C-alpha cells in the first residue's frame, strides 16, 4: 500500500510540477487569498465567483486552480480573522478569538506565521493520508451498488445537516428544496419534463452556476451592503513575523493535535474545515493547563484550529474524490466543476483519470507550500486590500459574478436566475436557513433519485435491499445514529455551544 | 377567537415558505406518472420530497407558535440593497447581448455604486473605467470569451 502510494505520488508530482500547472496553482492560491482576504467574501463565495473562469481550462488545470482558490481563501480568511477580528470565512471564526487578541498585543506577526506553519504541516500530513487511504477507499467503493450509493448520499446529507450549524429541521427542509430544484428538467428515464413551468430554458434543468452564485455571492453582497462601519485594522503593528522559540514550543503540540483531529473530522460527511476548527479550539481550551488564557491571546488557540481546519479542508476531498460524494458546500462546488468538465465523480475517477486524481492531490501540497512561501511576505499587500471600502468592492464582485455566469453558456437567463437565487438566498439567510445544505441537495438530487430508482428496479420493488446489503445497512444505521444524536438535548446544547464559539 | 402569538418569527416564515414550496411541488407532480416503487415514475421522488417539505414546514410553524425565542424575534429586511442589486444586475442582463460588454458593465457598476454610496464623481468615474478595462482585458483578451464588446 505504501509503495503504490509512493508511486502514485510521484506520478502526481509529475503532473502538478509541470510549469503550466504550477502557474495555475500559483494563480489559484494568490487569487484565493486575495478574494478570501476581502471582507464579506468567504471560501464558497470565492469559489462561486471564480468557478466560471476555470471553464476554459483543461480539467486537471481547472481542479488545481480551484483547489488553490479554496486553500487560498481559507488562508485569507485566517488573515482577516487575526488582523481585523472579522472572520473572512466561517472556518476562521475561532481564529478571531485568540488571533485578534494577539494582534492587539502587537503579536500579529507570530500569529500569522504560526497559522501558516501549522496549516502547512497539516497540509503535508493530510496529503499523505489522502495518498494512503484514498485508493483503498476507492477500491472498496468500486463494489458499491446503487443501494450503497443512495445510502451514502443520504448519510452525506444528514451528516451535513447535523454536523453543521443551524437548526436541523430548517436544514433538512433546505435539503429537500435543493433536491427538488435539482430535479428540475427532463427526467432521463421517461422524458417527462419536470418543474419547468413551460419555460424552454429549463428543459435541461437549472444550471449549476446560477444557484451557487446566487446563494453564495449575490446574497452575500446584499447582506453585506447593510453593514456599515469602519474596520479596525492592525496594520502597523504586524511586527516581527517570526515566532519566538517559546511560541513554537507552546504551539507544536497544538499543531499535532489539530492535524490529527482535522484529518479525521474532515473525512466525515458534513465535516470538513468548519467542524475541525471548532472542535480543535474546544479541545485546546479543555486540556490547557491554564484555560483562562484563551480568548486573550493564547497561541494554542490559533495553532490548533488553523492546523485542524487545513487538515479538515484537505481530507474532505477524500469522500469527494473517492466516492463522488461531497461532504460540504465547497466540495459540492468541486463536484460541480468536475461534472461541468464532463468527468463523472466517483471511484472510477481514480482509475480512469489517474493524472487528474494524483495531480490534484499533489498540487494541494504544492499549494500549501506556495501559501507558506508567498503569502507571508505578501502580508503587506493583503493588509492594504483590507482597507478597500466595500462601496468599491461590491460592484467588482457583481461584475465578476454576472460576466462569469453569462460566459458559462452565453445565456442571460442564467444571470437572471442567479439574481433570483440571490434574492431567495437573502430571504433564507434572514430567516436563518443555511444555504449549504441546499446546494448539497441540489447537486446530489438527480444522482440520488437515479440510484434509488435503479436500486428498486433491480430489486423489483423490494425496499429491504437497502437494509439487507451490509454496507448500505451500516451506512443507514450511521445516518440514523446521527439523527438520533441530534435529538438528545445534551448533544443539542453542546452543538449550540460549540458554534457559539464559547 | 384564539389569538396566536408568533413567538419565533423567523421559524414561522421559514415554515410558511417551505410549506409553499412543498405545495407547489405537489401540485406540479399531480400531472406526472407515479409508477410503483419498483418502477418509479417521474413523479415519485418529487412527491415524497414535497410531502416531506410540507411536514417539516408544519413542524417549524407549530414550533414557532409554541416555543419562544427572545432575541430571535426580529427580522430586519433592508430592501434597498436588494433593490439596488436587482436593478443593477437586471440592467446587465438586458444590455449584455444588445449593447455589448462595455456598456453593460458600465451600467452595472454605475447603478450599484450610486445605489450604495454618496456620489463622488471622480471615484465613480475611476471605478467604472477601472472595472470596464479590467473585465475587457481579462475576459475578452485573456480568456478569449466571445462576448461582443460594443453594440
XYZ file of C-alpha atoms in Angstrom:
653
model
C 0.000 0.000 0.000
C 2.776 2.363 0.887
C 4.716 1.516 -2.203
C 1.825 2.125 -4.520
C 1.031 5.332 -2.678
C 4.607 6.397 -3.247
C 4.442 5.591 -6.950
C 1.179 7.392 -7.303
C 2.529 10.467 -5.592
C 5.500 10.502 -7.933
C 3.166 10.366 -10.887
C 1.084 13.074 -9.361
C 4.049 15.339 -8.893
C 4.962 14.667 -12.468
C 1.680 16.271 -13.381
C 1.441 19.000 -10.825
C 5.034 20.152 -11.146
C 4.674 20.888 -14.810
C 5.293 24.598 -15.179
C 1.843 25.342 -16.509
C 0.159 23.575 -13.638
C 2.406 25.275 -11.139
C 1.348 28.520 -12.713
C -2.317 27.668 -12.298
C -1.643 26.641 -8.745
C 0.038 29.937 -8.010
C -2.736 31.910 -9.672
C -5.275 29.921 -7.726
C -3.671 30.398 -4.334
C -2.920 34.068 -4.896
C -6.376 34.866 -6.191
C -7.915 32.768 -3.492
C -6.037 34.627 -0.781
C -6.806 37.929 -2.427
C -10.509 37.320 -2.510
C -10.508 35.480 0.786
C -8.908 38.447 2.490
C -11.588 40.772 1.226
C -14.265 41.391 3.771
C -17.545 39.808 3.003
C -16.371 37.097 0.667
C -15.838 33.628 2.020
C -14.385 30.479 0.504
C -17.665 29.393 -1.032
C -18.291 32.840 -2.477
C -14.767 32.905 -3.847
C -15.187 29.527 -5.473
C -18.563 30.552 -6.839
C -17.215 33.738 -8.359
C -14.093 32.290 -9.878
C -15.562 28.960 -10.982
C -16.560 30.227 -14.440
C -13.001 31.246 -15.125
C -11.930 27.638 -14.851
C -14.283 26.517 -17.572
C -11.947 27.309 -20.392
C -9.120 25.350 -18.813
C -8.418 21.632 -19.183
C -9.880 19.594 -16.317
C -6.635 18.968 -14.444
C -5.656 22.629 -14.532
C -9.164 23.670 -13.554
C -9.221 21.435 -10.489
C -5.730 22.501 -9.491
C -6.727 26.126 -9.699
C -9.945 25.524 -7.791
C -8.100 23.720 -5.029
C -5.628 26.586 -4.889
C -8.519 29.028 -4.676
C -10.047 27.037 -1.858
C -6.939 26.914 0.299
C -6.004 30.461 -0.547
C -9.430 31.649 0.504
C -9.097 29.784 3.785
C -5.746 31.369 4.398
C -7.074 34.789 3.511
C -9.907 34.203 5.914
C -7.464 33.491 8.733
C -5.568 36.642 7.910
C -8.628 38.817 8.318
C -9.539 36.999 11.499
C -6.211 37.770 13.061
C -5.827 41.300 11.819
C -9.351 42.590 11.813
C -11.378 40.335 14.057
C -13.727 39.719 11.180
C -13.739 36.111 10.119
C -13.300 36.118 6.376
C -14.815 32.723 6.423
C -16.822 30.606 8.801
C -13.890 28.311 9.373
C -11.831 31.189 10.693
C -14.273 32.273 13.355
C -12.330 30.615 16.156
C -9.107 32.142 14.922
C -10.597 35.526 15.749
C -10.882 34.661 19.394
C -7.203 34.462 20.187
C -5.631 35.606 16.949
C -7.064 39.089 17.114
C -6.062 39.412 20.720
C -2.541 38.508 19.753
C -2.664 41.201 17.093
C -3.786 43.739 19.640
C -0.821 42.780 21.747
C 1.412 43.535 18.815
C 1.943 39.889 18.064
C 0.110 39.676 14.789
C 3.255 38.517 13.037
C 3.780 35.380 15.097
C 0.073 34.630 14.966
C 0.042 34.776 11.188
C 3.260 32.819 10.960
C 2.073 30.069 13.268
C -1.186 29.872 11.381
C 0.733 29.447 8.135
C 3.226 26.962 9.521
C 0.587 24.925 11.273
C -1.517 24.864 8.144
C 1.435 23.778 6.054
C 2.296 20.927 8.383
C -1.314 19.834 8.485
C -1.442 20.028 4.711
C 1.555 17.745 4.315
C 0.116 15.180 6.680
C -3.276 15.371 5.041
C -1.744 14.827 1.602
C -0.080 11.676 2.888
C -3.325 10.483 4.396
C -5.166 11.011 1.153
C -2.423 9.174 -0.718
C -2.569 6.251 1.676
C -6.276 5.930 2.256
C -7.872 7.348 -0.834
C -7.116 4.453 -3.184
C -8.199 1.646 -0.841
C -11.430 3.528 -0.228
C -11.974 3.890 -3.944
C -11.342 0.213 -4.466
C -13.893 -0.672 -1.846
C -16.291 1.755 -3.417
C -15.973 0.121 -6.819
C -18.000 -2.717 -5.401
C -20.746 -0.425 -4.286
C -24.084 -0.791 -5.901
C -26.923 1.661 -6.241
C -28.285 0.896 -2.802
C -24.962 1.677 -1.176
C -24.609 4.895 -3.094
C -28.048 6.049 -2.189
C -27.435 5.328 1.474
C -24.062 7.062 1.334
C -25.586 10.137 -0.213
C -28.281 10.094 2.420
C -25.612 9.869 5.088
C -23.780 12.738 3.448
C -26.849 14.920 3.505
C -27.799 14.047 7.056
C -24.227 14.484 8.192
C -24.075 17.867 6.555
C -27.224 18.869 8.369
C -26.305 17.515 11.782
C -22.663 18.436 11.928
C -23.119 21.917 10.578
C -24.611 24.777 12.477
C -28.161 25.927 12.260
C -31.493 24.413 13.001
C -31.650 20.783 11.910
C -35.246 20.973 10.753
C -34.624 24.023 8.633
C -31.516 22.492 7.130
C -33.436 19.315 6.303
C -36.099 21.395 4.615
C -33.390 23.220 2.690
C -32.012 19.867 1.581
C -35.466 18.895 0.353
C -35.744 22.144 -1.552
C -32.341 21.593 -3.069
C -33.266 18.063 -4.071
C -36.466 19.298 -5.676
C -34.791 22.054 -7.635
C -32.074 19.649 -8.660
C -34.761 17.540 -10.284
C -35.958 20.369 -12.489
C -35.553 19.486 -16.097
C -36.116 16.407 -18.134
C -36.382 13.048 -16.491
C -33.849 10.755 -18.120
C -35.960 7.641 -17.852
C -39.250 8.808 -19.201
C -38.523 12.019 -20.995
C -41.087 13.892 -18.936
C -40.185 17.469 -18.288
C -40.442 18.264 -14.642
C -40.965 21.526 -12.822
C -40.094 23.609 -15.799
C -43.382 25.519 -15.844
C -43.327 25.647 -19.598
C -40.060 27.512 -19.771
C -37.898 26.285 -22.575
C -34.746 27.331 -20.845
C -35.391 24.912 -18.025
C -35.622 21.805 -20.200
C -32.112 20.881 -19.248
C -32.564 21.745 -15.654
C -31.282 24.625 -13.644
C -27.636 25.124 -14.414
C -25.134 24.586 -11.662
C -23.760 28.075 -11.652
C -26.875 30.147 -11.058
C -27.757 28.742 -7.608
C -24.141 28.749 -6.484
C -23.500 32.328 -7.480
C -26.906 33.475 -6.377
C -26.866 31.868 -2.962
C -23.259 32.454 -2.083
C -22.241 35.593 -3.904
C -25.251 37.784 -4.715
C -26.972 37.214 -1.403
C -23.719 37.836 0.459
C -23.376 41.157 -1.314
C -26.923 42.115 -0.397
C -26.346 41.222 3.229
C -23.014 42.974 3.423
C -24.400 46.126 1.944
C -26.416 46.541 5.086
C -23.433 46.696 7.339
C -21.750 49.985 7.529
C -18.913 50.792 9.756
C -15.212 51.136 9.958
C -12.896 48.259 10.450
C -10.144 48.298 12.972
C -7.139 47.053 11.122
C -3.902 46.476 12.925
C -1.711 47.391 10.038
C 1.201 48.997 11.699
C 1.739 46.552 14.451
C 2.274 43.400 12.437
C 5.744 43.465 13.820
C 8.223 40.716 13.533
C 6.978 37.851 11.502
C 8.997 35.215 13.183
C 7.531 33.465 16.164
C 9.739 33.163 19.183
C 11.058 29.893 20.428
C 8.561 29.999 23.228
C 5.796 30.362 20.684
C 6.971 27.362 18.750
C 7.325 25.326 21.862
C 3.846 26.200 23.004
C 2.205 25.503 19.712
C 3.768 22.384 18.231
C 1.642 20.037 20.250
C -1.452 22.000 19.391
C -0.498 21.694 15.742
C -0.190 17.927 16.079
C -3.489 17.608 17.850
C -5.192 19.893 15.386
C -3.804 17.967 12.449
C -4.965 14.637 13.823
C -8.395 15.979 14.673
C -8.850 17.736 11.361
C -7.681 14.775 9.323
C -10.277 12.581 10.954
C -13.158 15.005 11.049
C -12.615 16.127 7.504
C -13.493 12.732 6.138
C -16.824 12.602 7.899
C -19.808 13.606 5.839
C -20.703 17.106 6.788
C -17.326 17.513 8.340
C -14.503 19.478 6.958
C -12.709 22.594 7.910
C -15.511 24.201 9.872
C -16.193 21.388 12.292
C -12.495 20.672 12.705
C -11.613 24.197 13.701
C -14.361 24.435 16.285
C -13.605 21.085 17.860
C -9.885 21.808 17.901
C -10.419 25.064 19.732
C -12.637 23.420 22.307
C -10.084 20.675 22.764
C -7.191 23.050 23.240
C -9.113 25.033 25.768
C -10.162 21.924 27.671
C -6.721 20.428 28.006
C -4.785 23.600 28.548
C -3.111 23.939 31.891
C -4.404 27.470 32.163
C -7.682 27.759 30.245
C -8.161 31.349 31.266
C -5.520 32.340 28.753
C -7.870 31.500 25.953
C -9.670 34.421 24.488
C -6.810 36.653 25.487
C -4.150 35.685 23.006
C -3.195 32.087 23.639
C -1.178 30.887 20.715
C -2.564 27.384 21.000
C -5.905 28.909 20.192
C -4.523 29.834 16.803
C -2.191 26.912 16.140
C -4.674 24.153 16.867
C -7.704 25.395 14.926
C -5.651 26.566 11.971
C -3.956 23.205 11.567
C -7.250 21.450 12.091
C -9.098 23.436 9.514
C -6.453 22.955 6.880
C -6.247 19.218 7.548
C -10.027 19.018 7.512
C -10.262 21.004 4.295
C -7.875 18.642 2.548
C -9.201 15.353 3.851
C -12.719 16.448 2.943
C -11.548 15.863 -0.604
C -11.363 12.138 0.125
C -15.074 11.362 0.050
C -15.425 13.728 -2.866
C -12.695 12.108 -4.935
C -13.081 8.502 -3.882
C -16.817 8.217 -3.583
C -18.070 11.169 -5.514
C -19.988 12.406 -2.506
C -19.409 15.943 -1.311
C -19.163 16.480 2.402
C -19.831 20.183 2.428
C -20.718 23.134 0.257
C -17.218 23.728 -1.085
C -16.821 20.123 -2.110
C -20.199 20.324 -3.775
C -18.838 23.104 -5.951
C -15.776 20.993 -6.749
C -18.006 18.141 -7.823
C -19.974 20.584 -9.896
C -16.779 21.681 -11.563
C -15.890 18.077 -12.356
C -19.318 17.467 -13.823
C -19.107 20.561 -15.960
C -15.840 19.284 -17.348
C -17.542 16.049 -18.224
C -15.958 13.916 -15.542
C -18.395 11.829 -13.572
C -17.253 11.909 -9.969
C -16.917 8.582 -8.247
C -14.407 5.831 -7.590
C -13.756 5.425 -11.268
C -12.112 8.816 -11.388
C -9.079 7.294 -9.778
C -8.711 4.570 -12.352
C -9.914 6.446 -15.408
C -8.210 9.737 -14.802
C -5.259 8.973 -12.571
C -3.428 12.099 -13.648
C -6.324 14.218 -12.533
C -6.642 12.444 -9.200
C -2.997 12.355 -8.238
C -2.135 15.620 -9.919
C -4.819 17.284 -7.848
C -3.656 15.703 -4.613
C -0.027 16.598 -5.125
C -0.969 20.095 -6.204
C -2.636 20.519 -2.844
C 0.740 20.025 -1.312
C 2.373 22.494 -3.679
C -0.468 24.880 -2.964
C 0.240 24.666 0.734
C 3.885 25.343 0.008
C 3.044 28.391 -2.064
C 0.820 29.724 0.655
C 3.658 29.444 3.086
C 6.292 30.877 0.800
C 4.388 33.640 -0.912
C 1.733 34.776 1.421
C 3.743 35.648 4.447
C 5.887 38.183 2.607
C 2.828 39.492 0.837
C 1.060 40.292 4.067
C 1.600 43.956 3.437
C -0.420 43.789 0.241
C -3.192 41.813 1.841
C -3.425 44.354 4.598
C -3.675 47.126 2.061
C -6.534 45.258 0.431
C -8.424 45.069 3.666
C -8.768 48.779 3.684
C -10.624 48.897 0.395
C -14.035 50.233 1.208
C -16.914 47.955 0.421
C -18.545 50.517 -1.848
C -15.750 49.996 -4.346
C -15.538 46.293 -3.803
C -19.021 45.050 -4.284
C -19.527 46.454 -7.805
C -16.422 44.465 -8.749
C -17.889 41.351 -7.172
C -21.149 41.864 -9.036
C -19.328 42.359 -12.319
C -17.342 39.171 -11.866
C -20.422 37.209 -10.976
C -22.523 38.476 -13.846
C -19.934 38.055 -16.550
C -18.850 34.743 -15.133
C -22.354 33.363 -15.094
C -23.097 34.710 -18.531
C -19.939 33.315 -20.063
C -20.751 29.774 -18.955
C -23.480 29.251 -21.503
C -23.996 32.679 -23.026
C -27.445 32.765 -21.580
C -28.716 35.911 -19.935
C -31.409 33.724 -18.457
C -28.840 32.158 -16.178
C -27.734 35.515 -14.870
C -31.343 36.395 -14.216
C -31.786 33.091 -12.424
C -28.697 33.822 -10.414
C -30.308 37.047 -9.333
C -33.445 35.165 -8.390
C -31.430 32.771 -6.294
C -29.680 35.741 -4.772
C -32.948 37.202 -3.569
C -34.060 33.799 -2.344
C -30.745 33.368 -0.579
C -31.137 36.750 1.049
C -34.516 35.745 2.417
C -33.186 32.431 3.638
C -30.231 33.996 5.380
C -32.562 36.443 7.084
C -34.698 33.532 8.231
C -31.615 31.683 9.443
C -31.856 28.852 6.950
C -28.486 27.527 5.859
C -27.785 27.673 2.117
C -25.066 24.997 2.115
C -27.439 22.051 2.662
C -29.467 23.373 -0.242
C -26.516 23.176 -2.601
C -25.667 19.690 -1.433
C -29.213 18.571 -2.087
C -29.223 20.356 -5.431
C -26.130 18.603 -6.651
C -26.978 15.209 -5.213
C -30.656 15.302 -6.194
C -30.525 13.755 -9.645
C -27.913 11.221 -8.577
C -29.869 10.173 -5.542
C -33.033 9.697 -7.493
C -31.278 7.668 -10.123
C -29.649 5.412 -7.572
C -32.886 4.977 -5.690
C -34.756 4.108 -8.837
C -32.179 1.681 -10.099
C -31.810 0.008 -6.756
C -35.529 -0.557 -6.537
C -35.733 -1.570 -10.148
C -33.065 -4.192 -9.691
C -34.637 -5.492 -6.546
C -38.090 -5.396 -8.151
C -39.558 -3.022 -5.673
C -38.130 -4.675 -2.623
C -37.166 -1.836 -0.352
C -35.422 -4.149 2.045
C -32.476 -4.182 -0.322
C -31.248 -1.100 1.473
C -31.209 -2.958 4.704
C -30.041 -6.378 3.675
C -26.891 -5.318 1.939
C -24.339 -4.894 4.712
C -22.628 -1.698 3.636
C -25.908 0.010 2.949
C -27.292 -1.109 6.281
C -24.239 0.100 8.136
C -24.354 3.469 6.454
C -28.059 3.884 7.130
C -27.536 2.985 10.769
C -24.847 5.642 10.989
C -27.207 8.167 9.464
C -29.946 7.190 11.899
C -27.438 7.439 14.711
C -26.550 10.979 13.699
C -30.195 11.955 13.602
C -30.871 10.433 16.985
C -27.884 12.169 18.454
C -29.242 15.490 17.477
C -32.488 14.835 19.243
C -30.823 14.180 22.552
C -30.897 17.508 24.393
C -27.419 17.177 25.837
C -25.945 16.869 22.399
C -28.007 19.764 21.132
C -26.690 22.046 23.801
C -23.113 21.072 23.185
C -23.566 21.635 19.494
C -25.102 25.013 20.042
C -22.331 25.961 22.410
C -19.639 24.781 20.079
C -20.873 27.031 17.368
C -21.291 29.987 19.644
C -17.531 29.938 19.883
C -17.827 29.600 23.624
C -61.317 33.830 18.672
C -57.993 32.478 19.834
C -55.105 34.743 19.163
C -51.870 33.084 18.242
C -48.740 34.887 19.155
C -45.888 34.263 16.806
C -43.078 33.756 19.190
C -40.374 32.852 16.787
C -40.906 34.891 13.677
C -38.049 33.507 11.652
C -39.162 29.939 12.052
C -42.730 30.931 11.313
C -41.990 32.484 7.960
C -39.435 29.828 7.135
C -42.076 27.209 7.819
C -44.529 29.040 5.585
C -42.032 29.242 2.771
C -41.255 25.552 2.960
C -44.905 24.664 3.017
C -45.375 26.842 -0.018
C -42.571 25.155 -1.926
C -43.783 21.729 -0.912
C -47.292 22.545 -2.058
C -46.076 23.871 -5.382
C -44.088 20.681 -5.822
C -47.076 18.505 -5.073
C -49.338 20.493 -7.387
C -46.872 20.129 -10.233
C -46.423 16.482 -9.571
C -50.097 15.702 -9.995
C -49.650 15.524 -13.715
C -46.665 13.209 -13.697
C -46.838 9.458 -13.683
C -46.228 7.997 -10.288
C -45.418 4.478 -11.166
C -44.773 1.938 -8.496
C -41.948 1.607 -6.054
C -40.354 -0.962 -8.316
C -40.647 1.201 -11.347
C -40.600 4.747 -10.148
C -42.182 7.243 -12.407
C -41.026 10.803 -12.711
C -43.411 11.938 -10.071
C -42.498 9.569 -7.270
C -39.418 11.122 -5.761
C -40.611 14.743 -6.045
C -43.876 13.687 -4.447
C -42.074 12.237 -1.454
C -39.931 15.337 -1.218
C -42.954 17.587 -1.405
C -44.663 15.781 1.428
C -41.515 15.828 3.491
C -41.131 19.547 2.969
C -44.688 20.272 3.958
C -44.239 18.147 7.053
C -41.054 19.935 8.048
C -42.660 23.280 7.332
C -45.608 22.389 9.546
C -43.291 21.352 12.357
C -41.495 24.663 12.077
C -44.771 26.530 12.042
C -46.157 24.804 15.088
C -42.866 25.137 16.895
C -42.700 28.825 16.180
C -46.085 29.328 17.733
C -45.348 27.343 20.830
C -41.729 27.861 21.712
C -40.213 31.170 22.464
C -37.144 32.975 21.352
C -36.246 36.263 22.934
C -33.634 37.704 20.695
C -34.694 35.783 17.682
C -37.821 37.701 17.024
C -36.650 40.495 14.852
C -36.300 40.125 11.163
C -34.651 43.141 9.660
C -35.137 43.296 5.953
C -33.217 46.009 4.238
C -34.887 46.411 0.911
C -32.581 48.978 -0.605
C -29.553 46.715 -1.085
C -31.776 44.051 -2.591
C -33.338 46.599 -4.902
C -30.027 48.075 -5.939
C -28.520 44.709 -6.768
C -31.673 43.666 -8.601
C -31.781 46.773 -10.765
C -28.064 46.685 -11.445
C -27.996 43.032 -12.448
C -31.175 43.405 -14.485
C -29.590 46.254 -16.384
C -26.664 44.000 -17.146
C -28.955 41.207 -18.261
C -30.836 43.437 -20.670
C -27.775 45.123 -22.030
C -25.133 42.467 -22.409
C -26.374 40.986 -25.633
C -27.751 44.055 -27.290
C -25.292 46.680 -26.167
C -22.110 44.766 -25.514
C -19.806 44.197 -22.603
C -18.550 47.706 -22.037
C -21.944 49.359 -21.729
C -23.431 46.530 -19.711
C -20.548 46.538 -17.245
C -20.652 50.281 -17.076
C -24.280 50.373 -16.108
C -23.842 47.532 -13.632
C -21.030 49.332 -11.862
C -22.658 52.723 -12.035
C -26.013 51.614 -10.708
C -24.509 49.625 -7.864
C -22.226 52.474 -6.935
C -24.843 55.177 -6.784
C -27.235 52.831 -5.076
C -24.957 52.475 -2.158
C -22.613 55.321 -1.582
C -22.533 59.031 -1.587
C -21.801 60.138 -5.066
C -18.255 61.282 -5.647
C -17.716 61.956 -9.300
C -14.036 61.186 -9.552
C -14.369 57.994 -7.588
C -17.307 56.805 -9.650
C -15.559 57.513 -12.912
C -12.342 55.813 -11.814
C -14.190 52.763 -10.594
C -16.212 52.440 -13.779
C -13.228 52.828 -16.042
C -11.044 50.516 -13.976
C -13.588 47.725 -13.875
C -14.531 48.016 -17.528
C -10.917 47.918 -18.609
C -10.202 45.043 -16.271
C -13.096 42.927 -17.454
C -12.399 43.528 -21.100
C -8.757 42.641 -20.686
C -9.367 39.554 -18.577
C -12.458 38.148 -20.204
C -12.050 39.101 -23.825
C -8.317 39.139 -24.330
C -7.053 36.599 -21.827
C -9.855 34.130 -21.665
C -10.983 34.779 -25.218
C -14.612 34.653 -24.353
C -16.712 35.630 -27.347
C -18.740 38.463 -25.929
C -19.470 41.487 -28.017
C -17.565 44.360 -26.545
C -19.561 47.098 -28.213
C -23.130 47.129 -29.567
